[in-house]
Amino acid sequence: MKTALDRHKMTRRDLLARSAAIGGAFVIGTGFVAASTAAWAMEVEYIKPDTMAALIQMARDIYPHDHVADQFYAAAVKGYDNADQSQMIEAGIAALNAAAAGKGYAGYLAAGWERERVDILRAQEDSPFFQTIRGGLVTGLYNQKALWPLFGYEGESYSKGGYIDRGFNDIDWI
């Protein structure tokens, strides 16, 4: 049985997530989203900047990697900023915000704890919106060559002679 003290323990991940939420993870302006703690920004054309900020946070909550910068998550969801998908994205984020409001938050981004946002996402995970974003992130995030070294992936091996002669058995994390 958890004591009151156990319920209030904070992990490193919780501390970082809460710090980012308090400090404002994104600067949102007319037509752009920028990280308040890094040197990147992106322009949006079809969806609202606050919607894109929520979408980036959603991407991070679905596939959380502390060592991956927000700019890679932003690049992974940038493709949804188009005329064909903007209505679905706006409606999906509005549903997330409504679900967050039902739990007492001003919106999805206002839920400062990752665990709280994940609870909101779990309630939406059967929706076509969630499944579209989750499925698109698999390729949108993990196909970015700049991220491969962070995960220990060296890329395709055929052009370099194959894996047998080039580190087939050098994985130290299995």
Tab-separated table of C-alpha atoms in Angstrom:
chain	number	residue	atom	x	y	z
A	1	MET	CA	0.000	0.000	0.000
A	2	LYS	CA	1.345	3.416	-0.970
A	3	THR	CA	1.760	5.997	1.716
A	4	ALA	CA	1.117	9.702	1.195
A	5	LEU	CA	4.878	10.218	0.877
A	6	ASP	CA	5.176	7.545	-1.840
A	7	ARG	CA	2.451	9.214	-3.896
A	8	HIS	CA	4.380	12.494	-3.918
A	9	LYS	CA	7.812	11.136	-4.834
A	10	MET	CA	9.158	12.683	-7.988
A	11	THR	CA	11.364	10.938	-10.533
A	12	ARG	CA	13.964	12.787	-12.582
A	13	ARG	CA	11.685	12.513	-15.606
A	14	ASP	CA	8.795	14.027	-13.619
A	15	LEU	CA	11.002	16.887	-12.440
A	16	LEU	CA	12.145	17.704	-15.974
A	17	ALA	CA	8.629	17.459	-17.368
A	18	ARG	CA	7.235	19.699	-14.655
A	19	SER	CA	10.065	22.206	-15.082
A	20	ALA	CA	9.394	22.465	-18.800
A	21	ALA	CA	5.677	22.927	-18.182
A	22	ILE	CA	6.217	25.649	-15.609
A	23	GLY	CA	8.788	27.476	-17.686
A	24	GLY	CA	6.764	27.162	-20.863
A	25	ALA	CA	8.131	24.626	-23.281
A	26	PHE	CA	7.014	26.500	-26.370
A	27	VAL	CA	6.716	30.081	-27.468
A	28	ILE	CA	3.618	30.380	-29.587
A	29	GLY	CA	3.082	33.279	-31.943
A	30	THR	CA	1.076	34.054	-35.023
A	31	GLY	CA	2.070	31.386	-37.511
A	32	PHE	CA	5.017	29.936	-35.624
A	33	VAL	CA	6.026	27.657	-32.778
A	34	ALA	CA	9.446	27.960	-31.132
A	35	ALA	CA	11.154	26.195	-28.279
A	36	SER	CA	11.732	28.464	-25.311
A	37	THR	CA	14.824	26.498	-24.306
A	38	ALA	CA	16.445	25.776	-27.681
A	39	ALA	CA	17.341	27.451	-30.945
A	40	TRP	CA	14.648	26.182	-33.273
A	41	ALA	CA	11.310	27.338	-34.557
A	42	MET	CA	8.832	26.236	-37.179
A	43	GLU	CA	6.242	28.032	-39.212
A	44	VAL	CA	2.750	26.641	-39.502
A	45	GLU	CA	0.395	27.439	-42.321
A	46	TYR	CA	-2.814	25.438	-41.932
A	47	ILE	CA	-3.057	24.620	-38.239
A	48	LYS	CA	-2.870	26.989	-35.284
A	49	PRO	CA	0.487	27.419	-33.531
A	50	ASP	CA	-0.957	26.306	-30.170
A	51	THR	CA	-2.353	23.212	-31.895
A	52	MET	CA	1.118	22.431	-33.270
A	53	ALA	CA	2.643	22.904	-29.807
A	54	ALA	CA	0.116	20.437	-28.369
A	55	LEU	CA	0.825	18.022	-31.238
A	56	ILE	CA	4.563	18.179	-30.527
A	57	GLN	CA	3.921	17.487	-26.834
A	58	MET	CA	1.589	14.649	-27.785
A	59	ALA	CA	4.343	13.141	-29.957
A	60	ARG	CA	6.783	13.348	-27.058
A	61	ASP	CA	4.260	11.725	-24.725
A	62	ILE	CA	3.548	8.866	-27.149
A	63	TYR	CA	7.225	8.106	-27.840
A	64	PRO	CA	9.145	9.612	-24.894
A	65	HIS	CA	12.902	9.871	-25.259
A	66	ASP	CA	14.613	12.225	-22.828
A	67	HIS	CA	17.695	12.427	-25.036
A	68	VAL	CA	15.767	13.521	-28.158
A	69	ALA	CA	15.220	17.260	-28.629
A	70	ASP	CA	11.807	18.743	-29.370
A	71	GLN	CA	12.956	19.831	-32.826
A	72	PHE	CA	12.942	16.189	-33.947
A	73	TYR	CA	9.409	15.698	-32.662
A	74	ALA	CA	8.428	18.924	-34.450
A	75	ALA	CA	9.929	17.618	-37.685
A	76	ALA	CA	8.037	14.342	-37.217
A	77	VAL	CA	4.639	16.066	-37.010
A	78	LYS	CA	5.283	18.949	-39.431
A	79	GLY	CA	3.723	16.890	-42.242
A	80	TYR	CA	0.290	17.251	-40.628
A	81	ASP	CA	0.337	20.991	-41.357
A	82	ASN	CA	-1.499	20.691	-44.659
A	83	ALA	CA	-4.932	21.501	-46.027
A	84	ASP	CA	-6.040	17.850	-46.160
A	85	GLN	CA	-5.339	17.023	-42.520
A	86	SER	CA	-5.716	20.340	-40.719
A	87	GLN	CA	-9.367	19.772	-39.757
A	88	MET	CA	-8.619	16.333	-38.303
A	89	ILE	CA	-5.651	17.728	-36.336
A	90	GLU	CA	-7.590	20.728	-34.996
A	91	ALA	CA	-10.516	18.486	-33.987
A	92	GLY	CA	-8.209	15.895	-32.389
A	93	ILE	CA	-6.322	18.463	-30.324
A	94	ALA	CA	-9.655	20.081	-29.370
A	95	ALA	CA	-10.786	16.653	-28.094
A	96	LEU	CA	-7.544	16.322	-26.095
A	97	ASN	CA	-8.067	19.789	-24.648
A	98	ALA	CA	-11.664	18.912	-23.753
A	99	ALA	CA	-10.508	15.706	-22.067
A	100	ALA	CA	-7.883	17.695	-20.154
A	101	ALA	CA	-10.539	20.232	-19.138
A	102	GLY	CA	-12.623	17.337	-17.814
A	103	LYS	CA	-9.716	16.540	-15.494
A	104	GLY	CA	-9.427	20.134	-14.304
A	105	TYR	CA	-6.707	21.495	-16.624
A	106	ALA	CA	-6.935	24.511	-18.918
A	107	GLY	CA	-5.850	22.264	-21.815
A	108	TYR	CA	-3.624	19.347	-22.760
A	109	LEU	CA	-0.439	21.424	-22.480
A	110	ALA	CA	-1.493	22.674	-19.049
A	111	ALA	CA	-1.313	19.144	-17.637
A	112	GLY	CA	2.262	19.550	-16.443
A	113	TRP	CA	2.938	15.996	-15.368
A	114	GLU	CA	3.687	13.466	-18.082
A	115	ARG	CA	1.666	10.830	-16.251
A	116	GLU	CA	-1.406	13.111	-16.342
A	117	ARG	CA	-1.045	13.744	-20.078
A	118	VAL	CA	-0.581	10.024	-20.712
A	119	ASP	CA	-3.836	9.322	-18.842
A	120	ILE	CA	-5.567	11.818	-21.122
A	121	LEU	CA	-4.023	10.128	-24.173
A	122	ARG	CA	-5.022	6.641	-23.003
A	123	ALA	CA	-8.656	7.720	-23.013
A	124	GLN	CA	-8.214	8.802	-26.656
A	125	GLU	CA	-6.062	5.921	-27.916
A	126	ASP	CA	-8.865	4.195	-29.847
A	127	SER	CA	-9.729	7.340	-31.803
A	128	PRO	CA	-8.731	7.605	-35.476
A	129	PHE	CA	-6.871	10.841	-34.633
A	130	PHE	CA	-4.645	9.174	-32.042
A	131	GLN	CA	-3.991	6.152	-34.257
A	132	THR	CA	-3.077	8.394	-37.197
A	133	ILE	CA	-0.577	10.377	-35.127
A	134	ARG	CA	0.887	7.307	-33.414
A	135	GLY	CA	1.292	5.462	-36.702
A	136	GLY	CA	2.830	8.451	-38.460
A	137	LEU	CA	5.332	8.970	-35.660
A	138	VAL	CA	6.868	5.551	-36.197
A	139	THR	CA	8.307	6.683	-39.501
A	140	GLY	CA	8.239	10.444	-38.961
A	141	LEU	CA	10.405	10.235	-35.863
A	142	TYR	CA	12.572	7.174	-36.322
A	143	ASN	CA	13.412	7.739	-40.010
A	144	GLN	CA	15.347	10.913	-39.206
A	145	LYS	CA	18.974	10.068	-39.910
A	146	ALA	CA	20.203	12.635	-37.390
A	147	LEU	CA	18.544	10.576	-34.629
A	148	TRP	CA	20.000	7.218	-35.577
A	149	PRO	CA	23.273	7.644	-33.659
A	150	LEU	CA	21.300	8.500	-30.509
A	151	PHE	CA	19.703	5.064	-30.698
A	152	GLY	CA	22.871	3.202	-31.715
A	153	TYR	CA	21.655	2.520	-35.257
A	154	GLU	CA	24.400	2.808	-37.854
A	155	GLY	CA	22.094	2.865	-40.856
A	156	GLU	CA	21.751	0.413	-43.685
A	157	SER	CA	24.667	-1.908	-44.143
A	158	TYR	CA	24.422	-3.188	-47.700
A	159	SER	CA	26.478	-0.362	-49.212
A	160	LYS	CA	29.163	-0.949	-46.570
A	161	GLY	CA	29.562	-4.684	-47.072
A	162	GLY	CA	26.726	-6.034	-44.930
A	163	TYR	CA	26.380	-6.736	-41.239
A	164	ILE	CA	28.258	-10.037	-41.093
A	165	ASP	CA	31.666	-8.420	-41.608
A	166	ARG	CA	30.734	-5.141	-39.981
A	167	GLY	CA	29.501	-5.384	-36.407
A	168	PHE	CA	26.844	-8.082	-36.630
A	169	ASN	CA	27.395	-9.002	-33.006
A	170	ASP	CA	28.540	-5.697	-31.477
A	171	ILE	CA	25.250	-4.671	-29.887
A	172	ASP	CA	25.914	-4.285	-26.175
A	173	TRP	CA	22.388	-3.437	-25.039
A	174	ILE	CA	20.747	-6.816	-25.676
